[in-house]
Coordinates of C-alpha atoms in Angstrom, one line a residue:
X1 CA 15.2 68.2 55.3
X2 CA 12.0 66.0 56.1
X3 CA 11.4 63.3 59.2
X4 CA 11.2 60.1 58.4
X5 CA 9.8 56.9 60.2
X6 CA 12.6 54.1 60.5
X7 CA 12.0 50.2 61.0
X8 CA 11.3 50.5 64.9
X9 CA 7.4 51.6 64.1
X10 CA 6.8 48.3 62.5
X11 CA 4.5 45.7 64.6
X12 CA 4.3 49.0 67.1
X13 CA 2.8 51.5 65.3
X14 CA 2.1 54.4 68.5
X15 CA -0.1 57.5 66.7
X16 CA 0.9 59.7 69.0
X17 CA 3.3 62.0 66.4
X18 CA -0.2 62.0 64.3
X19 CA -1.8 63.8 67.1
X20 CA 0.7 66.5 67.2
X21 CA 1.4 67.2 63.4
X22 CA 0.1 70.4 62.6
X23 CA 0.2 69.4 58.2
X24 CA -1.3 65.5 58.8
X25 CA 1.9 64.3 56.9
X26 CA 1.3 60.7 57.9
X27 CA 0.4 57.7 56.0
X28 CA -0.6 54.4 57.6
X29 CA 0.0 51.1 56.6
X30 CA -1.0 47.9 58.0
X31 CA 1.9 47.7 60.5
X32 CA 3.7 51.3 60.4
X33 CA 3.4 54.8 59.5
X34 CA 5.2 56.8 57.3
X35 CA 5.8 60.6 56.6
X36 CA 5.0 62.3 53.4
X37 CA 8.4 64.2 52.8
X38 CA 7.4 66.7 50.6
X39 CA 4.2 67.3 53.3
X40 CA 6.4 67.6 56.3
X41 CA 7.6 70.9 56.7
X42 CA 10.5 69.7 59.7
X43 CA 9.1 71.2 62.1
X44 CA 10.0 68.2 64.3
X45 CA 7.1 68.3 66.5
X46 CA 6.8 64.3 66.3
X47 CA 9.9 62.9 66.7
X48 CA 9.6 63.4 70.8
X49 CA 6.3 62.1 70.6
X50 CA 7.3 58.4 69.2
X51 CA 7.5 56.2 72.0
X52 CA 9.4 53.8 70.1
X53 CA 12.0 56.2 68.7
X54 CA 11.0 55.7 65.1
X55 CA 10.9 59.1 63.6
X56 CA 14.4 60.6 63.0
X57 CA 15.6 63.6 60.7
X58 CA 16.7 62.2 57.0
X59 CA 19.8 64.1 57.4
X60 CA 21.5 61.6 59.8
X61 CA 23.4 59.3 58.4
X62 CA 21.8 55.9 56.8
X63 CA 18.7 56.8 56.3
X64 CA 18.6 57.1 52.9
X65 CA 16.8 53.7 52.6
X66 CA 13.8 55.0 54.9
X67 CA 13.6 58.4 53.1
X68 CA 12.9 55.9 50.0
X69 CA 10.2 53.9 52.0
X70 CA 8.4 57.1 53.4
X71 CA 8.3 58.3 49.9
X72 CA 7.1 55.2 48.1
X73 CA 4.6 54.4 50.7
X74 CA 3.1 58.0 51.4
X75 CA 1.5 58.1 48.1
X76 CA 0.1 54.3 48.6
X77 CA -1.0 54.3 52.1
X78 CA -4.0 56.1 53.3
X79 CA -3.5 59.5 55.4
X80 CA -4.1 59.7 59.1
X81 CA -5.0 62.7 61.2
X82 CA -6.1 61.3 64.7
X83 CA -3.8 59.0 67.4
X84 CA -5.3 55.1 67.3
X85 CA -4.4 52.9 69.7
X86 CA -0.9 51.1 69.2
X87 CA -0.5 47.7 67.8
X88 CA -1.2 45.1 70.4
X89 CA 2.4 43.7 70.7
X90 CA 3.8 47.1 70.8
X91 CA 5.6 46.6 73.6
X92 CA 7.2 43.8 73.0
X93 CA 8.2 44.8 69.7
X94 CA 9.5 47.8 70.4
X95 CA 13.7 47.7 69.9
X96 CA 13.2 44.1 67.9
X97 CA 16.2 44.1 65.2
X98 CA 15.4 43.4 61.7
X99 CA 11.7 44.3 61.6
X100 CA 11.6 45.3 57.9
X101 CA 12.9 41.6 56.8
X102 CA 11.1 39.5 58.7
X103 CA 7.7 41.7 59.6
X104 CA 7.4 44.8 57.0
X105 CA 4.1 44.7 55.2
X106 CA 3.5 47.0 52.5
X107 CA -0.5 46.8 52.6
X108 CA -2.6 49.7 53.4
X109 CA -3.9 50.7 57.0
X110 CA -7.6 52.4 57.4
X111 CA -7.2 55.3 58.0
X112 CA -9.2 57.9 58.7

């Protein structure tokens, strides 16, 4: 089993879960973060930490697409090991349905 971050990071993108990940399994694109599956080591430390509810374990159902994305993207994106501040819409983002069709982008963040 692994975490994986779901659609409701994108145009949010809280840092809190990087904060508290003790194996900096994150990856951060322009507008989301991912999880590097075979870098977590499901501890689960994050998924109380996401504001947004984004971070769920890839054993529930329907996830199958987002373990797909996590993996793809974790070996694209740059790693990040410190919180940043959230996107500035976060807020009203947050719950929005559809985000990966109308708003995923599949360009890098910074990074450390």
């Amino acid at each position: 089993m692994t975490y994986v971050v779901t659609d409701n990071c994108i145009k949010c993108k809280y840092t809190d879960c990087v904060e508290v990940c003790p194996v900096d399994c994150f990856y951060e694109g322009e507008n989301m973060l991912v999880i590097h599956p075979d870098e977590c080591i499901d501890c689960g430390v994050c998924e109380p930490e996401c504001p947004a509810d984004a971070i769920k374990p890839d054993t529930e159902p329907g996830l199958e697409k987002w373990l797909e994305i996590n993996t793809e993207y974790a070996s694209k994106w740059p790693n990040l090991t410190v919180k940043k501040t959230e996107l500035p819409d976060a807020k009203e983002f947050d719950g929005v349905e559809g985000k990966f069709d109308k708003y995923f982008s599949p360009e890098p963040g910074e990074g450390d």
